[in-house]
Amino acid sequence: MLQRKRPLVAGVLRRVLSDVFGIDHDPVVEVPPQRRLGDLASPCALHLARELRQAPRAIAERLVECLELPEGFERVTVEGPGYVNFHFARSRFAAVMIDAAPVVESGASDAPAKVIVEHTNINPNKAAHIGHLRNAVLGDVLARALRGLGHKTEVQNYIDDTGVQVADVVVGFLDLRDCSVADIEALPEPFDYVCWDLYSEVGRWYEGDPQRLELRRRTLHALEAGEGRRAEAGRLIARRIVARHLATMARIGVDYDLLTHESEILRLDFFVAAFEQLKETGAVRFEESGKNAGCWVMPLADSEEFQGLEDPDKVIVRSDGTVTYVGKDIAYQLWKFGLLGRDFEYAPFRDGPRRGSPLWKTGPAEPDAGDGGAERRPDFGRGARVINVIDARQAYLQRIVRAGLEALGHDGEARDSIHFAYEMVSLSAKTAERLGFSGDSQLEMSGRKGIGVKADDLLDQLEAKSRGEILERRAADGDGEAGEEVDLLARQIAVAALRFFMARATTTRVIAFDIDDATSFEGESGPYLQYSIVRARNIRRRLREEGLAQEVPGSRVATLPAGVWSDDLWDLVLCASQCQEVVERAAATLELSLIARHAVDLAQKFHAIYHRHPILHEQDADLRDARLAVTQVFERSLEALAEILGVPLPERM
RNA sequence: GCGCCUGUAGCUCAGCCGGAUAGAGCGGUGGAUUCCUAAUCCACAGGUCGGGGGUUCGAGUCCCUCCAGGCGCACCA
């Protein structure tokens, strides 16, 4: 809503600046820090003071005298050192807010263009930890924001089922523990927890005798070839772990459209196709001698962004003929844009929980599909924009992938290959110590070393804590039953706490994960948002019980006297009117914390108003309706933001 | 060595294109519950915005430099 008013104000100012002072100036329009100062303001008089050789306030006053008040505004004032401040006609603005959707489609102009978001991408060899949760929450919130803004969005989760990490667990089962494939199959859940321990155990086992690394190499080759007992074990492990990962993510409301498997990229020779292109265009060359003798490398020395590297060439194909990660990733990225000239085969995914829309995986179509093939397969790939949610440590590799597209002449697609980089999650000193790791400073998590907080453990802890809090409150109200409703509410609160914790952090900062901080239900937290909406809903429930109207129509709000809008009430309306531009800016800059912070902002304003402005017991009808209108606007706005954040909103707490 | 990121209250962090008195949460202190449930609210205390230069009418924000910390720069992913 507010985003539509800014150009109005800018236009009026530009016109009057031209008319009165004869200058061409593009005025900045911002929101003043306090509501009593106005709703939209421009510091243009300050900017122009030098050029016009006049005091800023004098310029501002002249502007106010001469300008034509734009539609929807009540007055213009000069404030502070010389700001020109515009004040909305509050009742009319609020009336529009009552009927307007807080977040609407704005990407409609490029509606057919699809955005592919890749996230989660956990190696299928161990349990997910809290670092993976940051990735998944960021990816999921981004996808929700893009969808909310009307972009066609496809979410992919890349499964590296043929890499060293899976190979190590295969070695762990087959060589270290002497299991058969059937033994692995028979292991009880939680299988991912078993692998978590085994994986770090294998790491230590290798250290005990470096000769054992030969087993890793042999297994890796078997996984890539896809044949034999080791490959069979690898497939089984990956399948079981992926099922666990999807179950963990389903707990917090994260889902996907497609699981892309590295094994399929190998099986279908995606890299062969990409390699042909790379050779044809001269993007790679064969090294006859030197450090990289026998390898195919991509030269980076000519590119400005790769200056100062120790080695200006990136190996794409090793001297033993195998392909590096970057090579495979270039092929995969080409496929995402529909530039590879090949496609996957697809099959419905049947090994795990499935939510709203059906989940698909890459792989041979299963002929024995028992459900009559009712599901129609979407058209995967061929994105116009590709956003890869990958931690900041991989920035260099992501740049090489983009350079690969550039080298092939796909400049546009290279520009639209976006690395959504975020910093990792480490453990706070206090939390590391509590978990038994030496805790003199922050500690980086490491799956390889078995250092970390497992995602499901954290969720269990959050659920247990919220259940405790609920029961405590219910007992205090003499309302002690603990049924399914309590379970559901405990889960909702846990999800809100976790998702908000991950979403509120700026992406460029390392999160020092502190267990007390993460499980806090007070202040800036997911439950704080939930509680604010519960209060709004309680007001409506009470109104219904009293037989009073639960909603006030926009037509009524438009006729309210201006005096009902105290600055604090009005401030919430204006804050709510910024949801659209906040979500747009968050999606455009990939700074999703903006959404979380705006949601807190709204909730804080509402909580404060709640105490100062009762509705049920207000006798003055105008005042009551204004307050109810604000409650309505608040509720819809926070609901819209919570939907994007994936924070569930319960009816009561 | 080169590159990227970070340094703001005791702790965790906001601070949009340079602009109005640098803001939250936690923790601390003191208050608010016959009221739409206190998972809330209000008040108070707490700041050399890492240091130093520069640009500007104006710098937490831009430029330079130094200091401190993190992360990258593989025929690992």
XYZ file of C-alpha atoms (C1' of nucleotides) in Angstrom:
730
model
C 0.000 0.000 0.000
C 2.605 2.570 1.035
C 4.743 1.717 -1.985
C 2.023 3.194 -4.186
C 2.121 6.509 -2.341
C 5.843 7.189 -2.540
C 5.923 7.981 -6.285
C 2.923 10.253 -5.750
C 4.850 12.339 -3.232
C 8.042 12.245 -5.287
C 6.125 13.411 -8.355
C 4.524 16.350 -6.586
C 7.893 17.429 -5.190
C 9.664 17.067 -8.515
C 7.043 19.199 -10.170
C 7.136 21.977 -7.598
C 10.941 22.011 -7.572
C 10.884 22.464 -11.299
C 8.166 25.147 -11.211
C 9.487 27.212 -8.326
C 13.245 26.765 -8.545
C 13.615 25.632 -12.120
C 15.711 22.601 -11.203
C 15.514 18.956 -12.095
C 15.843 16.927 -8.887
C 14.824 13.386 -7.995
C 13.636 13.659 -4.388
C 14.195 10.944 -1.818
C 10.997 9.906 -0.030
C 11.287 8.203 3.341
C 9.230 7.396 6.402
C 9.872 9.807 9.306
C 10.976 8.309 12.633
C 7.872 9.413 14.529
C 4.262 9.476 13.522
C 3.552 12.959 14.865
C 6.077 14.225 12.310
C 4.143 12.778 9.401
C 3.942 9.672 7.240
C 6.155 10.330 4.241
C 8.942 12.869 4.210
C 11.572 14.207 1.895
C 14.921 15.718 2.842
C 15.150 17.323 -0.598
C 15.371 20.834 0.865
C 18.452 19.753 2.823
C 19.981 18.213 -0.264
C 19.392 21.363 -2.326
C 20.407 23.981 0.252
C 23.891 24.346 -1.185
C 22.859 24.402 -4.795
C 20.100 26.957 -4.169
C 22.174 28.994 -1.695
C 19.262 29.145 0.722
C 18.533 27.817 4.206
C 16.890 24.371 4.077
C 13.889 25.464 6.109
C 13.279 28.422 3.810
C 13.323 26.125 0.794
C 11.007 23.661 2.515
C 8.545 26.377 3.461
C 8.486 27.691 -0.076
C 7.839 24.181 -1.383
C 4.992 23.636 1.054
C 3.416 26.933 0.025
C 3.500 26.135 -3.647
C 2.880 22.437 -3.916
C -0.390 20.816 -4.708
C -1.478 18.388 -2.000
C -1.575 14.929 -3.571
C -4.651 12.707 -3.399
C -5.146 11.009 -0.062
C -3.154 13.462 2.036
C -4.467 15.860 4.606
C -1.601 18.303 5.009
C 2.080 19.017 4.474
C 4.377 20.445 7.122
C 7.965 21.515 7.527
C 9.714 19.633 10.295
C 13.114 19.540 11.935
C 15.990 21.052 9.979
C 13.890 21.346 6.819
C 12.070 18.144 5.988
C 8.921 18.339 3.920
C 6.486 15.998 5.629
C 3.260 14.637 4.196
C 0.420 13.556 6.468
C -2.178 11.096 5.247
C -5.892 11.591 5.662
C -5.914 8.855 8.270
C -9.493 7.604 8.064
C -9.409 7.293 4.315
C -6.041 5.557 4.329
C -7.153 3.136 7.046
C -10.321 2.380 5.102
C -8.261 1.301 2.117
C -6.047 -0.803 4.372
C -9.104 -2.637 5.686
C -9.897 -3.893 2.202
C -6.384 -4.322 0.794
C -4.366 -7.523 0.831
C -1.111 -6.949 2.754
C 1.082 -8.773 0.238
C 0.029 -9.041 -3.395
C 1.478 -10.316 -6.619
C 3.931 -7.847 -8.013
C 5.995 -10.117 -10.196
C 3.075 -10.614 -12.521
C 4.748 -8.912 -15.457
C 7.174 -11.798 -15.835
C 4.677 -14.420 -14.767
C 5.771 -17.159 -17.192
C 9.374 -16.813 -16.029
C 10.175 -19.417 -13.415
C 12.512 -19.048 -10.480
C 14.305 -22.184 -9.339
C 15.331 -22.203 -5.695
C 17.720 -24.924 -4.617
C 18.143 -25.450 -0.913
C 18.741 -27.944 1.898
C 21.189 -30.123 -0.113
C 22.265 -32.148 2.896
C 24.675 -34.990 2.238
C 22.578 -38.138 2.720
C 24.935 -39.780 5.178
C 23.963 -38.519 8.623
C 21.343 -36.653 10.634
C 20.594 -33.013 9.807
C 22.015 -30.480 12.241
C 21.073 -26.907 13.053
C 23.330 -25.510 10.326
C 21.219 -27.376 7.782
C 18.125 -25.880 9.364
C 19.388 -22.388 8.641
C 19.790 -23.307 4.987
C 16.377 -24.945 4.745
C 14.543 -22.138 6.538
C 16.172 -19.449 4.396
C 15.413 -21.369 1.214
C 11.861 -22.073 2.258
C 11.143 -18.492 3.326
C 12.575 -17.238 0.058
C 10.370 -19.617 -1.928
C 7.317 -18.554 0.087
C 8.132 -14.880 -0.443
C 8.595 -15.362 -4.178
C 5.329 -17.240 -4.433
C 3.579 -14.578 -2.399
C 4.833 -11.982 -4.865
C 3.429 -14.001 -7.740
C 6.562 -15.618 -9.110
C 6.336 -19.128 -10.437
C 8.750 -20.955 -8.156
C 10.249 -24.439 -8.216
C 12.065 -25.791 -5.191
C 14.774 -28.367 -5.663
C 16.741 -30.281 -3.081
C 19.984 -31.706 -4.418
C 20.965 -35.126 -3.104
C 24.661 -35.925 -3.447
C 24.219 -39.676 -3.192
C 27.505 -40.572 -4.902
C 29.986 -38.458 -2.960
C 32.678 -39.193 -0.389
C 30.392 -38.524 2.528
C 28.067 -41.400 1.596
C 31.104 -43.483 0.668
C 32.499 -43.062 4.168
C 29.354 -44.378 5.792
C 29.314 -47.302 3.344
C 32.859 -48.088 4.448
C 31.700 -47.735 8.043
C 28.989 -50.337 7.681
C 30.687 -52.787 5.312
C 34.311 -52.636 6.418
C 34.388 -51.232 9.914
C 31.264 -52.926 11.281
C 31.255 -55.840 8.850
C 27.562 -55.485 8.087
C 25.724 -56.919 5.121
C 23.336 -54.826 3.045
C 20.498 -56.717 4.705
C 21.923 -55.786 8.119
C 21.830 -52.099 7.168
C 18.285 -52.487 5.932
C 17.273 -54.093 9.226
C 18.687 -51.336 11.444
C 15.977 -49.633 13.459
C 15.259 -45.897 13.388
C 16.582 -43.333 13.931
C 18.856 -44.482 11.153
C 20.283 -40.992 10.646
C 21.438 -40.921 14.265
C 23.207 -44.259 13.818
C 24.992 -42.840 10.771
C 25.859 -39.618 12.619
C 27.977 -41.600 15.074
C 29.316 -44.010 12.501
C 30.458 -41.217 10.194
C 32.728 -39.616 12.773
C 33.896 -43.063 13.853
C 35.010 -43.792 10.282
C 36.954 -40.538 10.225
C 38.942 -41.653 13.266
C 39.343 -45.142 11.810
C 40.967 -43.714 8.672
C 43.384 -41.770 10.829
C 44.364 -44.971 12.586
C 45.686 -46.404 9.330
C 45.865 -44.243 6.175
C 45.894 -47.466 4.106
C 42.174 -47.672 4.844
C 41.553 -44.637 2.655
C 41.897 -47.051 -0.247
C 38.484 -48.403 0.803
C 37.035 -44.939 0.429
C 38.441 -44.624 -3.087
C 37.159 -48.031 -4.080
C 33.722 -47.257 -2.661
C 33.577 -43.885 -4.386
C 34.242 -45.533 -7.728
C 31.588 -48.149 -7.028
C 29.055 -45.434 -6.168
C 29.819 -43.579 -9.367
C 29.589 -46.733 -11.466
C 26.368 -47.666 -9.656
C 27.211 -51.352 -9.573
C 28.045 -53.929 -6.956
C 27.500 -54.422 -3.256
C 29.006 -51.077 -2.261
C 26.763 -49.187 -4.645
C 23.777 -51.110 -3.368
C 24.683 -50.185 0.211
C 25.170 -46.557 -0.842
C 21.746 -46.414 -2.473
C 20.123 -47.908 0.600
C 21.856 -45.508 2.989
C 21.023 -42.478 0.875
C 17.407 -43.553 0.514
C 16.941 -44.103 4.236
C 18.702 -40.875 5.196
C 16.777 -38.781 2.681
C 13.547 -40.136 4.135
C 14.727 -38.995 7.558
C 15.777 -35.571 6.325
C 12.421 -35.039 4.664
C 10.675 -36.053 7.873
C 12.755 -33.559 9.852
C 12.007 -30.780 7.386
C 8.323 -31.697 7.326
C 8.267 -31.053 11.080
C 9.046 -27.392 10.418
C 6.896 -27.081 7.306
C 9.665 -27.158 4.708
C 8.970 -29.023 1.494
C 10.180 -29.388 -2.073
C 9.001 -29.953 -5.612
C 11.885 -32.081 -6.841
C 14.744 -34.109 -5.414
C 17.605 -34.109 -7.889
C 20.065 -36.963 -7.431
C 23.691 -36.749 -8.373
C 23.609 -40.411 -9.329
C 21.157 -39.520 -12.085
C 23.402 -36.754 -13.359
C 26.095 -39.402 -13.687
C 23.844 -42.103 -15.098
C 22.487 -39.838 -17.812
C 25.946 -38.489 -18.681
C 24.954 -34.870 -18.076
C 28.584 -33.999 -17.754
C 29.446 -35.579 -21.073
C 27.003 -33.207 -22.734
C 28.330 -30.222 -20.801
C 31.920 -31.233 -21.503
C 31.256 -31.277 -25.248
C 30.006 -27.700 -25.015
C 32.965 -26.641 -22.879
C 35.447 -28.146 -25.318
C 33.739 -26.727 -28.388
C 33.788 -23.200 -27.051
C 37.329 -23.509 -25.779
C 36.224 -22.917 -22.195
C 38.377 -25.846 -21.073
C 41.750 -27.005 -22.297
C 43.838 -30.117 -21.828
C 47.066 -29.629 -19.868
C 50.009 -31.477 -21.418
C 52.461 -30.560 -18.702
C 52.950 -28.738 -15.442
C 51.153 -29.038 -12.160
C 47.858 -30.036 -13.744
C 49.296 -32.342 -16.383
C 46.683 -34.736 -17.713
C 43.736 -32.650 -16.501
C 41.123 -30.634 -18.318
C 41.130 -27.184 -16.765
C 39.084 -24.032 -17.047
C 41.441 -21.023 -17.285
C 40.387 -18.156 -15.034
C 43.392 -15.853 -15.422
C 41.627 -13.592 -17.920
C 38.712 -12.916 -15.609
C 38.982 -9.885 -13.369
C 37.120 -11.451 -10.505
C 39.641 -14.285 -10.198
C 42.791 -12.169 -10.010
C 45.328 -13.075 -7.364
C 44.538 -16.786 -7.212
C 47.362 -19.145 -6.370
C 46.455 -21.235 -9.377
C 44.634 -19.414 -12.199
C 43.270 -22.680 -13.619
C 40.435 -24.735 -12.168
C 40.563 -28.483 -12.721
C 37.326 -29.766 -14.254
C 38.377 -33.294 -15.222
C 41.057 -34.997 -13.140
C 44.006 -36.804 -14.654
C 42.325 -40.116 -13.827
C 39.360 -39.078 -15.959
C 36.906 -38.446 -13.120
C 34.928 -35.206 -12.932
C 35.248 -32.686 -10.116
C 32.329 -31.249 -8.193
C 32.555 -27.996 -10.151
C 32.316 -29.874 -13.424
C 29.183 -31.676 -12.329
C 27.737 -28.469 -10.969
C 28.232 -26.620 -14.247
C 26.332 -29.396 -16.027
C 23.577 -29.256 -13.417
C 23.360 -25.460 -13.655
C 23.080 -25.692 -17.453
C 20.224 -28.140 -17.023
C 18.444 -25.773 -14.636
C 18.376 -23.132 -17.371
C 17.391 -25.636 -20.075
C 20.747 -25.147 -21.769
C 22.097 -28.686 -21.525
C 20.035 -30.260 -24.260
C 19.215 -33.198 -22.007
C 16.641 -33.896 -19.336
C 16.206 -36.166 -16.350
C 13.702 -38.931 -16.049
C 11.230 -38.413 -13.218
C 9.261 -40.490 -10.796
C 6.965 -39.664 -7.891
C 8.819 -39.859 -4.602
C 7.342 -42.542 -2.393
C 9.858 -43.061 0.383
C 8.840 -40.361 2.761
C 6.246 -37.965 4.039
C 4.415 -35.987 1.407
C 2.693 -32.710 1.963
C 0.526 -30.405 -0.150
C 1.848 -30.795 -3.648
C 3.317 -34.125 -4.732
C 7.042 -34.545 -4.482
C 9.046 -35.846 -7.414
C 12.521 -37.255 -7.754
C 14.874 -37.722 -10.656
C 15.167 -41.340 -11.710
C 13.704 -43.935 -14.017
C 9.916 -43.798 -14.139
C 8.521 -46.705 -12.209
C 6.365 -48.904 -14.438
C 4.561 -50.463 -11.478
C 3.030 -47.255 -10.163
C -0.005 -48.539 -8.345
C -2.022 -45.341 -8.239
C -2.953 -45.345 -11.894
C -0.423 -42.626 -12.720
C -2.909 -40.023 -11.601
C -0.258 -37.457 -10.792
C 0.637 -35.215 -13.661
C 4.277 -34.369 -13.749
C 5.152 -30.685 -13.764
C 7.663 -29.381 -16.257
C 10.898 -29.263 -14.282
C 13.929 -27.116 -15.006
C 14.107 -24.421 -17.693
C 14.230 -21.653 -15.075
C 14.651 -17.991 -15.948
C 16.437 -17.353 -12.682
C 18.258 -19.827 -10.460
C 18.914 -19.134 -6.805
C 21.209 -21.554 -5.019
C 21.048 -21.383 -1.236
C 24.553 -22.413 -0.244
C 26.695 -21.276 2.645
C 29.175 -18.454 2.153
C 32.197 -20.727 2.293
C 31.324 -21.972 -1.178
C 31.231 -18.520 -2.757
C 34.393 -19.180 -4.753
C 33.022 -22.388 -6.265
C 29.733 -20.754 -7.088
C 31.611 -18.004 -8.899
C 33.417 -20.610 -10.961
C 30.136 -22.229 -11.928
C 28.931 -18.846 -13.108
C 32.195 -18.265 -14.943
C 31.563 -21.589 -16.683
C 28.235 -20.343 -18.030
C 29.910 -17.136 -19.148
C 32.639 -19.059 -20.918
C 29.932 -20.894 -22.839
C 28.488 -17.575 -23.935
C 25.471 -17.690 -21.649
C 26.002 -14.242 -20.172
C 22.362 -13.677 -19.329
C 22.052 -16.978 -17.497
C 25.328 -16.298 -15.705
C 23.839 -13.063 -14.402
C 20.698 -14.908 -13.377
C 22.715 -17.550 -11.507
C 22.432 -16.245 -7.999
C 24.352 -17.568 -5.052
C 22.274 -16.919 -1.943
C 25.180 -16.945 0.485
C 24.643 -17.094 4.209
C 27.067 -17.550 7.055
C 27.268 -20.772 8.983
C 25.901 -21.661 12.398
C 28.470 -22.300 15.109
C 27.924 -23.222 18.730
C 28.204 -20.588 21.425
C 30.907 -21.246 23.982
C 28.309 -21.887 26.654
C 26.288 -24.317 24.552
C 29.383 -26.137 23.290
C 30.507 -26.647 26.838
C 27.117 -27.903 27.921
C 27.242 -30.500 25.133
C 30.594 -31.705 26.381
C 32.830 -30.003 23.837
C 35.608 -27.816 25.146
C 34.013 -24.421 25.351
C 36.493 -21.594 25.541
C 35.147 -19.922 22.381
C 32.630 -20.396 19.578
C 32.867 -23.820 18.031
C 32.307 -24.656 14.400
C 30.039 -27.623 13.846
C 31.438 -30.554 11.949
C 29.579 -33.598 10.767
C 32.883 -35.275 10.158
C 33.878 -34.824 13.784
C 30.394 -35.405 15.123
C 30.236 -31.913 16.596
C 26.839 -30.331 16.381
C 23.272 -30.140 17.587
C 20.990 -32.467 15.664
C 17.924 -30.819 14.191
C 15.503 -33.352 15.649
C 17.056 -33.060 19.102
C 16.545 -29.314 19.056
C 12.968 -29.693 17.858
C 12.277 -32.280 20.562
C 13.670 -29.928 23.156
C 11.601 -27.021 21.860
C 8.445 -29.108 21.857
C 9.061 -30.381 25.364
C 9.643 -26.889 26.640
C 6.568 -25.437 24.983
C 4.428 -28.321 26.230
C 5.657 -27.573 29.739
C 4.812 -23.901 29.408
C 1.355 -24.676 28.035
C 0.508 -27.109 30.806
C 1.745 -24.689 33.420
C -0.548 -21.988 32.092
C -3.496 -24.317 31.646
C -3.066 -25.571 35.211
C -3.036 -21.981 36.482
C -6.331 -21.462 34.650
C -7.742 -24.655 36.152
C -7.771 -26.083 32.664
C -5.560 -29.100 32.985
C -6.412 -31.493 30.150
C -3.463 -32.537 28.006
C -4.822 -33.827 24.756
C -4.097 -33.590 21.072
C -4.739 -29.877 21.148
C -1.817 -29.383 23.518
C 0.421 -31.534 21.328
C -0.468 -29.533 18.260
C 0.062 -26.231 20.039
C 3.405 -27.391 21.430
C 4.512 -28.287 17.910
C 3.326 -24.972 16.506
C 5.194 -23.008 19.148
C 8.347 -25.050 18.594
C 8.199 -24.467 14.839
C 7.625 -20.749 15.319
C 10.531 -20.442 17.740
C 12.905 -22.293 15.455
C 11.931 -20.722 12.158
C 11.920 -17.237 13.567
C 15.307 -17.776 15.192
C 16.799 -18.760 11.841
C 14.984 -16.141 9.785
C 15.690 -13.127 11.975
C 19.471 -13.328 11.635
C 21.175 -11.245 8.977
C 22.607 -13.609 6.383
C 26.111 -12.120 6.529
C 26.601 -12.952 10.177
C 27.621 -16.189 11.775
C 24.928 -17.379 14.153
C 26.479 -18.336 17.465
C 23.836 -20.866 18.358
C 22.942 -20.595 22.001
C 20.466 -23.090 23.311
C 18.930 -20.689 25.838
C 18.575 -17.968 23.244
C 17.097 -20.306 20.646
C 14.544 -21.742 23.031
C 13.453 -18.391 24.403
C 9.735 -17.780 24.053
C 9.897 -14.163 25.168
C 10.724 -10.901 23.483
C 11.759 -11.050 19.847
C 10.726 -14.607 19.151
C 8.332 -16.738 17.155
C 5.991 -17.262 20.108
C 5.891 -13.475 20.634
C 4.393 -13.176 17.147
C 1.978 -15.995 17.868
C 0.857 -14.484 21.118
C 0.102 -11.160 19.459
C -2.224 -12.767 16.952
C -3.847 -14.876 19.651
C -4.675 -11.676 21.499
C -6.258 -10.196 18.395
C -8.281 -13.355 17.878
C -9.356 -13.371 21.510
C -10.793 -9.907 21.079
C -12.888 -11.089 18.163
C -13.979 -14.180 20.040
C -15.126 -12.083 22.967
C -16.953 -9.719 20.643
C -18.728 -12.697 19.113
C -19.664 -13.981 22.553
C -21.051 -10.582 23.428
C -23.055 -10.542 20.238
C -21.123 -7.586 18.874
C -19.792 -7.083 15.371
C -16.376 -8.656 14.959
C -15.411 -6.579 11.979
C -15.757 -3.030 10.904
C -16.208 -2.378 7.178
C -13.991 -0.017 5.226
C -16.955 2.213 4.412
C -17.445 2.852 8.127
C -13.725 3.437 8.755
C -13.619 6.047 6.005
C -16.165 8.173 7.870
C -14.470 8.107 11.277
C -13.476 11.510 12.667
C -9.772 12.221 12.367
C -9.469 12.581 16.140
C -9.844 8.839 16.788
C -6.414 8.094 15.325
C -3.982 8.656 18.142
C -0.400 8.452 16.908
C 0.208 4.992 18.385
C -2.879 3.503 16.711
C -2.043 5.211 13.476
C 1.559 4.074 13.629
C 0.454 0.445 13.418
C -1.658 1.149 10.332
C 1.278 2.817 8.609
C 3.600 -0.007 9.635
C 1.142 -2.525 8.194
C 1.028 -0.590 4.954
C 4.722 -1.333 4.410
C 4.418 -5.132 4.259
C 4.473 -5.256 0.484
C 7.614 -3.201 0.081
C 9.362 -5.053 2.891
C 8.684 -8.426 1.278
C 9.696 -7.114 -2.128
C 12.923 -5.704 -0.798
C 13.657 -8.907 1.128
C 13.148 -11.038 -1.983
C 15.160 -8.691 -4.180
C 18.120 -8.375 -1.801
C 17.868 -11.884 -0.301
C 17.864 -10.281 3.132
C 14.949 -12.230 4.541
C 15.527 -10.996 8.078
C 13.731 -7.834 6.973
C 10.494 -9.820 6.949
C 11.077 -11.248 10.406
C 11.951 -7.827 11.809
C 8.944 -6.197 10.274
C 6.726 -8.884 11.760
C 8.202 -8.165 15.199
C 7.697 -4.477 14.644
C 4.030 -5.005 13.952
C 3.596 -7.335 16.906
C 5.341 -4.915 19.276
C 3.103 -2.085 18.209
C 0.040 -4.239 18.629
C 1.005 -5.532 22.081
C 1.554 -1.962 23.255
C -1.750 -0.763 21.836
C -3.528 -3.722 23.356
C -2.724 -2.453 26.824
C -3.604 1.163 26.165
C -6.697 0.870 24.010
C -9.345 -1.594 25.159
C -12.034 -2.463 22.644
C -14.617 -4.534 24.443
C -15.145 -1.998 27.207
C -14.927 1.151 25.129
C -18.200 3.065 25.160
C -17.368 5.543 22.401
C -18.405 3.833 19.159
C -15.986 5.792 16.976
C -13.040 4.968 19.184
C -14.045 1.343 19.416
C -14.405 0.988 15.673
C -11.056 2.655 15.022
C -9.363 0.270 17.448
C -11.144 -2.697 15.943
C -10.124 -1.546 12.481
C -6.497 -1.408 13.597
C -6.815 -4.894 15.055
C -8.187 -6.167 11.757
C -5.412 -4.559 9.755
C -2.840 -5.924 12.166
C -4.231 -9.433 12.035
C -4.272 -9.648 8.265
C -0.811 -8.146 7.933
C 0.822 -10.392 10.474
C -0.947 -13.409 9.012
C 0.528 -12.585 5.626
C 4.042 -12.217 7.007
C 3.721 -15.326 9.184
C 2.675 -17.298 6.121
C 5.871 -16.240 4.379
C 7.985 -16.952 7.453
C 6.281 -20.317 7.841
C 5.273 -19.447 11.393
C 2.010 -21.211 12.241
C -0.573 -19.091 14.067
C -2.637 -20.899 16.698
C -6.109 -19.896 17.840
C -5.155 -19.761 21.501
C -2.080 -20.172 23.668
C 50.228 -13.071 0.043
C 45.288 -12.196 -2.400
C 39.869 -12.021 -1.876
C 35.086 -11.901 0.842
C 32.548 -11.036 5.570
C 32.260 -8.997 10.606
C 33.521 -5.182 14.681
C 27.346 -0.460 17.565
C 24.837 -1.030 25.373
C 27.238 -6.358 30.089
C 25.299 -10.343 26.095
C 22.724 -11.236 21.093
C 21.747 -7.989 17.352
C 18.765 -3.683 14.171
C 20.035 0.892 11.892
C 16.858 1.370 4.234
C 19.833 6.141 -1.200
C 24.532 10.066 4.123
C 19.727 13.512 7.352
C 15.357 14.445 12.565
C 17.157 12.769 19.912
C 21.874 5.900 17.583
C 17.180 1.619 18.494
C 15.286 -3.543 19.945
C 15.532 -8.221 22.655
C 18.025 -10.685 26.717
C 20.194 -9.697 31.434
C 19.781 -5.739 35.790
C 16.536 -2.403 38.867
C 11.529 -0.654 39.903
C 6.422 -0.867 38.600
C 1.430 -2.758 36.186
C -2.931 -8.530 36.747
C -11.344 -7.248 39.933
C -9.858 -5.650 33.103
C -9.842 -8.324 25.416
C -5.064 -14.433 29.633
C 1.295 -11.096 32.286
C 4.439 -16.118 26.545
C 2.377 -9.080 27.744
C 3.137 -3.893 28.900
C 5.454 0.669 31.266
C 9.720 3.216 33.500
C 14.916 3.579 34.784
C 20.123 2.396 34.315
C 23.577 1.145 30.498
C 26.999 3.936 24.068
C 34.538 7.223 22.586
C 29.103 3.209 16.896
C 37.126 -1.088 16.885
C 41.334 3.206 16.394
C 43.038 7.272 13.289
C 42.612 10.431 9.059
C 39.512 12.402 4.943
C 34.962 14.041 1.938
C 30.358 16.837 3.430
C 26.141 21.981 5.762
C 25.691 17.010 8.073
C 29.104 10.381 8.782
C 27.266 4.454 12.667
C 26.318 4.909 7.179
C 30.869 7.096 1.832
C 36.653 7.071 0.891
C 41.763 5.926 2.796
C 44.613 3.605 6.546
C 45.624 0.702 10.766
C 43.934 -2.998 14.541
C 41.050 -7.403 15.914
C 38.133 -11.777 14.601
C 35.804 -15.280 10.962
C 35.842 -17.633 6.147
C 37.798 -18.812 1.432
C 41.864 -19.177 -2.412
C 42.645 -28.462 -3.887
C 43.177 -33.454 -9.311
C 37.494 -32.637 -1.323
C 32.393 -31.605 -1.785
